[in-house]
CSV table of C-alpha atoms and ligand atoms in Angstrom, one decimal:
chain,number,residue,atom,x,y,z
A,145,UNK,CA,-2.1,-20.5,2.8
A,146,UNK,CA,-3.8,-17.6,1.0
A,147,UNK,CA,-3.0,-17.0,-2.7
A,148,UNK,CA,-2.7,-13.7,-4.6
A,149,UNK,CA,-3.2,-14.2,-8.3
A,150,UNK,CA,-1.7,-11.1,-9.8
A,151,UNK,CA,-2.3,-9.4,-13.1
A,152,UNK,CA,0.2,-6.7,-13.9
A,153,UNK,CA,-1.1,-3.9,-16.1
A,154,UNK,CA,2.1,-2.1,-17.0
A,155,UNK,CA,5.6,-3.5,-16.6
A,156,UNK,CA,7.8,-0.3,-16.5
A,157,UNK,CA,10.1,0.8,-13.7
A,158,UNK,CA,7.5,0.5,-11.0
A,159,UNK,CA,6.0,-2.8,-12.1
A,160,UNK,CA,9.5,-4.3,-12.4
A,161,UNK,CA,10.4,-2.9,-9.0
A,162,UNK,CA,7.4,-4.9,-7.5
A,163,UNK,CA,8.3,-8.0,-9.5
A,164,UNK,CA,11.9,-7.9,-8.1
A,165,UNK,CA,10.7,-7.5,-4.6
A,166,UNK,CA,8.1,-10.3,-4.9
A,167,UNK,CA,10.9,-12.6,-5.9
A,168,UNK,CA,13.2,-11.4,-3.2
A,169,UNK,CA,10.5,-11.5,-0.5
A,170,UNK,CA,8.6,-14.6,-1.5
A,171,UNK,CA,9.7,-16.5,1.6
A,172,UNK,CA,8.9,-13.6,3.9
A,173,UNK,CA,5.4,-13.4,2.4
A,174,UNK,CA,5.0,-17.1,3.1
A,175,UNK,CA,6.4,-17.4,6.5
A,176,UNK,CA,5.3,-14.1,8.0
A,177,UNK,CA,2.0,-13.4,6.2
A,178,UNK,CA,0.9,-16.9,5.1
A,179,UNK,CA,0.7,-15.6,1.6
A,180,UNK,CA,1.6,-17.2,-1.7
A,181,UNK,CA,1.5,-15.5,-5.0
A,182,UNK,CA,1.5,-16.3,-8.6
A,183,UNK,CA,1.5,-13.9,-11.6
A,184,UNK,CA,-1.3,-14.9,-14.1
A,185,UNK,CA,-0.5,-12.1,-16.6
A,186,UNK,CA,1.5,-9.2,-17.6
A,187,UNK,CA,0.4,-6.6,-20.1
A,188,UNK,CA,2.6,-3.8,-21.3
A,189,UNK,CA,2.4,-1.6,-24.4
A,190,UNK,CA,6.2,-1.9,-25.0
A,191,UNK,CA,6.9,-5.5,-24.0
A,192,UNK,CA,3.7,-7.2,-25.1
A,193,UNK,CA,1.3,-9.4,-23.2
A,194,UNK,CA,1.5,-12.9,-21.7
A,195,UNK,CA,-1.1,-14.7,-19.6
A,196,UNK,CA,-1.5,-18.1,-18.0
A,197,UNK,CA,-3.8,-18.9,-15.1
A,198,UNK,CA,-1.4,-21.6,-13.9
A,199,UNK,CA,1.2,-18.9,-13.4
A,200,UNK,CA,3.9,-17.4,-15.6
A,201,UNK,CA,7.5,-17.5,-14.7
A,202,UNK,CA,8.1,-14.1,-13.2
A,203,UNK,CA,11.9,-14.3,-13.0
A,204,UNK,CA,12.1,-15.2,-16.6
A,205,UNK,CA,9.7,-12.4,-17.7
A,206,UNK,CA,11.7,-9.9,-15.6
A,207,UNK,CA,15.1,-11.0,-16.9
A,208,UNK,CA,13.8,-10.8,-20.5
A,209,UNK,CA,12.6,-7.2,-20.1
A,210,UNK,CA,15.7,-6.2,-18.1
A,211,UNK,CA,17.8,-7.3,-21.1
A,212,UNK,CA,15.6,-5.3,-23.5
A,213,UNK,CA,13.8,-8.3,-25.0
A,214,UNK,CA,10.0,-8.3,-25.4
A,215,UNK,CA,7.7,-11.1,-24.4
A,216,UNK,CA,8.0,-12.6,-27.9
A,217,UNK,CA,11.1,-14.3,-26.5
A,218,UNK,CA,9.1,-15.8,-23.6
A,219,UNK,CA,9.3,-19.5,-24.5
A,220,UNK,CA,6.9,-21.0,-21.9
A,221,UNK,CA,3.1,-21.7,-22.5
A,222,UNK,CA,1.1,-18.4,-22.4
A,223,UNK,CA,-1.7,-16.7,-24.1
A,224,UNK,CA,-0.4,-13.8,-26.1
A,225,UNK,CA,-1.7,-10.5,-27.3
A,226,UNK,CA,-4.5,-9.9,-24.8
A,227,UNK,CA,-5.2,-6.2,-24.3
A,228,UNK,CA,-5.2,-4.8,-20.8
A,229,UNK,CA,-9.0,-4.9,-20.6
A,230,UNK,CA,-9.2,-8.4,-22.1
A,231,UNK,CA,-6.6,-9.6,-19.5
A,232,UNK,CA,-8.6,-8.0,-16.7
A,233,UNK,CA,-11.7,-9.8,-17.9
A,234,UNK,CA,-10.2,-13.1,-19.0
A,235,UNK,CA,-7.5,-14.1,-16.5
A,236,UNK,CA,-8.4,-15.7,-13.1
A,237,UNK,CA,-6.6,-12.9,-11.3
A,238,UNK,CA,-7.9,-11.8,-7.9
A,239,UNK,CA,-5.7,-8.7,-7.8
A,240,UNK,CA,-4.9,-6.2,-10.5
A,241,UNK,CA,-1.7,-4.3,-10.1
A,242,UNK,CA,-2.3,-1.1,-12.2
A,243,UNK,CA,1.0,0.6,-12.9
A,244,UNK,CA,0.5,2.3,-16.2
A,245,UNK,CA,1.6,5.9,-16.7
A,246,UNK,CA,0.0,8.9,-15.0
A,247,UNK,CA,-2.4,10.9,-17.0
A,248,UNK,CA,-3.8,13.9,-15.0
A,249,UNK,CA,-6.2,15.1,-17.7
A,250,UNK,CA,-8.6,12.2,-17.7
A,251,UNK,CA,-6.8,9.4,-15.8
A,252,UNK,CA,-6.8,7.1,-18.8
A,253,UNK,CA,-6.1,4.4,-19.5
A,254,UNK,CA,-5.6,3.6,-15.8
A,255,UNK,CA,-9.0,4.8,-14.8
A,256,UNK,CA,-10.8,2.4,-17.1
A,257,UNK,CA,-8.5,-0.5,-16.0
A,258,UNK,CA,-9.2,0.2,-12.3
A,259,UNK,CA,-13.0,0.7,-12.8
A,260,UNK,CA,-13.2,-2.6,-14.7
A,261,UNK,CA,-11.2,-4.6,-12.2
A,262,UNK,CA,-13.2,-3.3,-9.3
A,263,UNK,CA,-16.5,-3.9,-11.2
A,264,UNK,CA,-15.4,-7.5,-11.6
A,265,UNK,CA,-14.8,-7.8,-7.9
A,266,UNK,CA,-11.0,-7.8,-8.1
A,267,UNK,CA,-8.8,-6.0,-5.6
A,268,UNK,CA,-6.6,-3.2,-7.0
A,269,UNK,CA,-3.2,-2.0,-6.0
A,270,UNK,CA,-2.0,1.0,-7.9
A,271,UNK,CA,0.7,3.7,-8.0
A,272,UNK,CA,-1.2,5.5,-10.8
A,273,UNK,CA,-1.9,9.0,-9.5
A,274,UNK,CA,-4.3,10.1,-12.3
A,275,UNK,CA,-7.3,7.8,-11.3
A,276,UNK,CA,-6.9,8.5,-7.6
A,277,UNK,CA,-6.5,12.2,-7.9
A,278,UNK,CA,-9.4,12.5,-10.3
A,279,UNK,CA,-11.9,9.9,-9.2
A,280,UNK,CA,-11.1,8.8,-5.7
A,281,UNK,CA,-14.7,9.1,-4.4
A,282,UNK,CA,-16.2,7.1,-7.3
A,283,UNK,CA,-13.5,4.4,-7.1
A,284,UNK,CA,-13.6,4.0,-3.4
A,285,UNK,CA,-17.4,3.7,-3.4
A,286,UNK,CA,-17.2,1.1,-6.2
A,287,UNK,CA,-14.6,-0.9,-4.3
A,288,UNK,CA,-16.8,-0.8,-1.2
A,289,UNK,CA,-19.9,-1.9,-3.1
A,290,UNK,CA,-18.0,-4.9,-4.5
A,291,UNK,CA,-16.4,-5.7,-1.2
A,292,UNK,CA,-12.8,-5.4,-2.5
A,293,UNK,CA,-9.8,-3.2,-1.6
A,294,UNK,CA,-8.5,-0.3,-3.5
A,295,UNK,CA,-4.9,0.4,-2.3
A,296,UNK,CA,-2.8,3.3,-3.5
A,297,UNK,CA,0.0,3.7,-0.9
A,298,UNK,CA,2.6,4.4,-3.6
A,299,UNK,CA,0.7,7.4,-5.1
A,300,UNK,CA,2.2,9.7,-2.5
A,301,UNK,CA,5.7,9.4,-1.0
A,302,UNK,CA,6.2,6.0,-2.8
A,303,UNK,CA,6.9,3.4,-0.1
A,304,UNK,CA,7.2,5.8,2.8
A,305,UNK,CA,4.1,5.3,4.9
A,306,UNK,CA,1.5,7.9,4.2
A,307,UNK,CA,-1.9,6.3,4.0
A,308,UNK,CA,-0.9,3.3,6.1
A,309,UNK,CA,0.1,5.9,8.7
A,310,UNK,CA,-2.8,8.3,8.4
A,311,UNK,CA,-5.7,5.8,7.8
A,312,UNK,CA,-4.5,3.5,10.5
A,313,UNK,CA,-2.4,5.2,13.3
A,314,UNK,CA,-4.0,8.6,12.8
A,315,UNK,CA,-7.4,7.4,11.8
A,316,UNK,CA,-9.3,9.0,14.7
A,317,UNK,CA,-7.6,12.4,14.3
A,318,UNK,CA,-8.7,15.4,12.3
A,319,UNK,CA,-6.1,16.5,9.8
A,320,UNK,CA,-6.5,20.3,9.6
A,321,UNK,CA,-3.5,21.1,7.3
A,322,UNK,CA,-0.9,19.4,5.3
A,323,UNK,CA,2.4,20.8,4.1
A,324,UNK,CA,5.0,18.8,2.2
A,325,UNK,CA,7.6,18.1,-0.4
A,326,UNK,CA,5.8,15.7,-2.6
A,327,UNK,CA,7.8,15.4,-5.7
A,328,UNK,CA,11.2,13.6,-5.7
A,329,UNK,CA,12.3,14.8,-9.2
A,330,UNK,CA,12.1,18.5,-8.4
A,331,UNK,CA,13.5,18.1,-4.9
A,332,UNK,CA,16.4,16.2,-6.5
A,333,UNK,CA,16.9,19.0,-9.1
A,334,UNK,CA,16.8,21.8,-6.5
A,335,UNK,CA,19.4,19.9,-4.3
A,336,UNK,CA,21.7,19.3,-7.3
A,337,UNK,CA,21.4,23.0,-8.3
A,338,UNK,CA,22.5,23.9,-4.7
A,339,UNK,CA,25.7,22.1,-5.7
A,340,UNK,CA,26.1,24.2,-8.8
A,341,UNK,CA,24.6,21.6,-11.3
A,342,UNK,CA,22.5,23.1,-14.1
A,343,UNK,CA,18.7,22.6,-14.1
A,344,UNK,CA,18.9,20.6,-17.4
A,345,UNK,CA,21.7,18.3,-16.2
A,346,UNK,CA,20.0,17.7,-12.9
A,347,UNK,CA,16.7,16.9,-14.7
A,348,UNK,CA,18.5,14.4,-17.1
A,349,UNK,CA,20.1,12.7,-14.0
A,350,UNK,CA,16.7,12.4,-12.3
A,351,UNK,CA,15.3,10.9,-15.5
A,352,UNK,CA,18.1,8.4,-15.7
A,353,UNK,CA,17.6,7.4,-12.1
A,354,UNK,CA,13.9,6.6,-12.8
A,355,UNK,CA,12.5,9.4,-10.6
A,356,UNK,CA,10.8,11.5,-13.3
A,357,UNK,CA,7.5,10.9,-14.9
A,358,UNK,CA,7.4,9.6,-18.5
A,359,UNK,CA,6.5,13.2,-19.3
A,360,UNK,CA,8.8,15.2,-17.0
A,361,UNK,CA,6.9,18.4,-17.5
A,362,UNK,CA,4.5,16.9,-15.0
A,363,UNK,CA,7.2,17.0,-12.4
A,364,UNK,CA,8.9,20.4,-13.1
A,365,UNK,CA,5.6,22.3,-13.6
A,366,UNK,CA,4.2,21.1,-10.3
A,367,UNK,CA,1.5,18.9,-11.7
A,368,UNK,CA,2.7,15.8,-10.0
A,369,UNK,CA,2.9,17.5,-6.6
A,370,UNK,CA,-0.5,19.0,-7.3
A,371,UNK,CA,-2.0,15.6,-8.0
A,372,UNK,CA,-0.5,14.1,-4.8
A,373,UNK,CA,-1.8,17.1,-2.8
A,374,UNK,CA,-5.3,16.5,-4.3
A,375,UNK,CA,-5.1,12.8,-3.2
A,376,UNK,CA,-4.2,13.9,0.3
A,377,UNK,CA,-6.9,16.5,0.3
A,378,UNK,CA,-9.6,14.1,-1.0
A,379,UNK,CA,-8.6,11.0,1.0
A,380,UNK,CA,-7.7,12.6,4.3
A,381,UNK,CA,-9.7,15.8,4.5
A,382,UNK,CA,-12.8,14.8,2.5
A,383,UNK,CA,-12.0,17.4,-0.1
A,384,UNK,CA,-13.1,17.4,-3.7
A,385,UNK,CA,-10.2,19.0,-5.5
A,386,UNK,CA,-8.9,18.2,-9.0
A,387,UNK,CA,-5.3,18.9,-10.1
A,388,UNK,CA,-6.6,21.6,-12.6
A,389,UNK,CA,-8.2,23.5,-9.6
A,390,UNK,CA,-4.9,23.8,-7.8
A,391,UNK,CA,-3.0,27.1,-7.6
A,392,UNK,CA,0.2,25.8,-9.1
A,393,UNK,CA,3.7,27.0,-10.0
A,394,UNK,CA,6.6,24.7,-10.7
A,395,UNK,CA,10.4,25.1,-10.7
A,396,UNK,CA,11.0,25.5,-14.5
A,397,UNK,CA,11.9,29.2,-14.2
A,398,UNK,CA,14.3,28.7,-11.2
A,399,UNK,CA,17.8,29.8,-12.1
A,400,UNK,CA,21.1,28.7,-10.5
A,401,UNK,CA,21.4,32.1,-9.1
A,402,UNK,CA,18.0,32.0,-7.4
A,403,UNK,CA,18.9,28.7,-5.7
A,404,UNK,CA,22.5,29.6,-4.8
A,405,UNK,CA,21.4,33.1,-3.7
A,406,UNK,CA,18.9,31.5,-1.3
A,407,UNK,CA,21.6,29.3,0.2
A,408,UNK,CA,23.9,32.3,0.7
A,409,UNK,CA,21.2,33.9,2.7
A,410,UNK,CA,20.7,30.8,4.9
A,411,UNK,CA,17.5,29.7,3.1
A,412,UNK,CA,16.5,26.9,0.8
A,413,UNK,CA,14.2,26.8,-2.2
A,414,UNK,CA,11.6,24.0,-1.9
A,415,UNK,CA,8.6,23.1,-4.0
A,416,UNK,CA,6.0,23.0,-1.3
A,417,UNK,CA,2.5,21.6,-1.5
A,418,UNK,CA,0.0,23.0,1.0
A,419,UNK,CA,-3.5,21.7,1.8
A,420,UNK,CA,-5.8,23.6,4.2
A,421,UNK,CA,-9.4,24.2,5.1
A,422,UNK,CA,-11.0,27.6,4.2
A,423,UNK,CA,-14.6,28.6,4.4
A,424,UNK,CA,-15.9,25.0,4.4
A,425,UNK,CA,-13.7,24.1,1.4
A,426,UNK,CA,-10.4,22.3,1.1
A,427,UNK,CA,-7.8,24.2,-0.8
A,428,UNK,CA,-4.5,23.2,-2.4
A,429,UNK,CA,-1.5,25.2,-3.5
A,430,UNK,CA,1.9,24.1,-5.0
A,431,UNK,CA,4.7,26.7,-5.3
A,432,UNK,CA,8.4,27.2,-4.8
A,433,UNK,CA,9.0,28.7,-1.4
A,434,UNK,CA,12.0,30.1,0.4
A,435,UNK,CA,12.2,28.4,3.7
A,436,UNK,CA,14.7,28.9,6.6
A,437,UNK,CA,17.2,26.2,7.5
A,438,UNK,CA,15.3,25.8,10.8
A,439,UNK,CA,12.2,24.5,9.0
A,440,UNK,CA,11.9,20.7,9.4
A,441,UNK,CA,11.3,20.5,5.6
A,442,UNK,CA,14.5,22.4,4.8
A,443,UNK,CA,16.6,19.3,5.7
A,444,UNK,CA,14.8,17.1,3.2
A,445,UNK,CA,17.2,16.8,0.3
A,446,UNK,CA,17.6,14.9,-2.9
A,447,UNK,CA,14.8,12.4,-3.8
A,448,UNK,CA,13.6,12.4,-0.2
A,449,UNK,CA,10.1,13.7,0.3
A,450,UNK,CA,8.3,14.7,3.5
A,451,UNK,CA,4.8,15.5,4.8
A,452,UNK,CA,3.8,17.3,7.9
A,453,UNK,CA,0.3,16.6,9.0
A,454,UNK,CA,-1.2,19.2,11.4
A,455,UNK,CA,-3.7,17.2,13.6
A,456,UNK,CA,-6.1,18.1,16.3
A,457,UNK,CA,-4.7,15.8,19.0
A,458,UNK,CA,-1.0,15.1,18.2
A,459,UNK,CA,-0.2,18.5,16.8
A,460,UNK,CA,2.3,18.2,13.9
A,461,UNK,CA,3.4,14.7,12.8
A,462,UNK,CA,6.1,14.6,10.0
A,463,UNK,CA,7.1,11.6,7.9
A,464,UNK,CA,10.3,11.8,5.8
A,465,UNK,CA,11.5,9.2,3.4
A,466,UNK,CA,12.0,8.1,-0.2
A,467,UNK,CA,9.5,9.8,-2.6
A,468,UNK,CA,10.2,8.0,-5.8
A,469,UNK,CA,12.3,5.3,-7.4
A,470,UNK,CA,12.0,1.7,-8.5
A,471,UNK,CA,12.4,-0.2,-5.2
A,472,UNK,CA,10.6,2.3,-2.9
A,473,UNK,CA,7.6,2.5,-5.2
A,474,UNK,CA,7.7,-1.3,-5.7
A,475,UNK,CA,7.7,-1.6,-1.9
A,476,UNK,CA,4.5,0.5,-1.6
A,477,UNK,CA,2.8,-2.1,-3.9
A,478,UNK,CA,4.2,-5.0,-1.9
A,479,UNK,CA,2.8,-3.5,1.2
A,480,UNK,CA,-0.6,-3.0,-0.5
A,481,UNK,CA,-0.5,-6.7,-1.5
A,482,UNK,CA,0.1,-7.8,2.0
A,483,UNK,CA,-2.8,-5.7,3.2
A,484,UNK,CA,-5.0,-7.2,0.4
A,485,UNK,CA,-3.7,-10.6,1.4
A,486,UNK,CA,-5.0,-10.1,4.9
A,487,UNK,CA,-8.5,-9.6,3.5
A,488,UNK,CA,-8.6,-12.8,1.4
B,1760,LIG,N1,7.9,11.6,-10.7
B,1760,LIG,C1,7.5,11.3,-9.3
B,1760,LIG,C2,8.4,12.1,-8.4
B,1760,LIG,C3,7.5,9.9,-9.1
B,1760,LIG,O1,9.5,12.5,-8.9
B,1760,LIG,O2,8.1,12.3,-7.2
B,1760,LIG,C4,6.9,9.4,-7.8
B,1760,LIG,O3,5.6,9.7,-7.7
């Protein structure tokens, strides 16, 4: 039996989504994948930090936080107060689950956490878009040089297969163009607005449901979609694009009459991300577009996301599925852990 010794850096919505699935699927991991896990540490700015190389009680840690109590109330043996970097260096973890918030300016603090974990020869599973959008080349080279895996399935389309699909099933194909709805919050808002709900009420609902970023301007101004499009461009098309280079417009200035007017004309407003090759470069654009009902992406509603990959052999391949949320994003991490487990 192989063993994952997990260190959680971050224990917000996504980290807890993974924790819940680990507990729920422990038997499946054992019987189907020959994989055991223990959690050797959890560090979170809000809840505190506990670590124990023998394993901490994940169910207990989860139920404390779910009831709003910090790790001060964790009454089993544990080292307390380690910073994220100390925990990465001092716990006997073989996998670091980096699920701190996304920072698209410099990727921190996630970038430093991931660099340090890889440098120390630990596998990394992350849903943090900042480090992957800003430093994919550097981090993937570092992982390769240390012989460890860097997994980031949940950075785009949460648990809906994106990199598992493209880097495995479509691996021998050339992706020439990508077009997609990459942000769950804005797609949810636009769908609610089609039902007459105001922009602000729809945004509040998306926040309550755990779809929005800690700073929701990242969603509504198109930054989140731009970051995901950069990840697709850089990972699948060998681009070198940063979110700040993206031609970008969000949905902040969309009025109810814009959205309802489109519906009346048989169209839908969608925040589309596009990635294409032009003159030896890979370009990225994010903008609200009016698309006809016949467009495959027009049927993608609510928090659903979708990507159409235009490939040299199969033509267009489209995936549609959950784009955000606690369990779908937790599932992406679970999948990454299974893939890391196969390499142990
Ligand atoms: N805020 C993001 C979204 C979360 O709404 O799509 C998933 O990356």
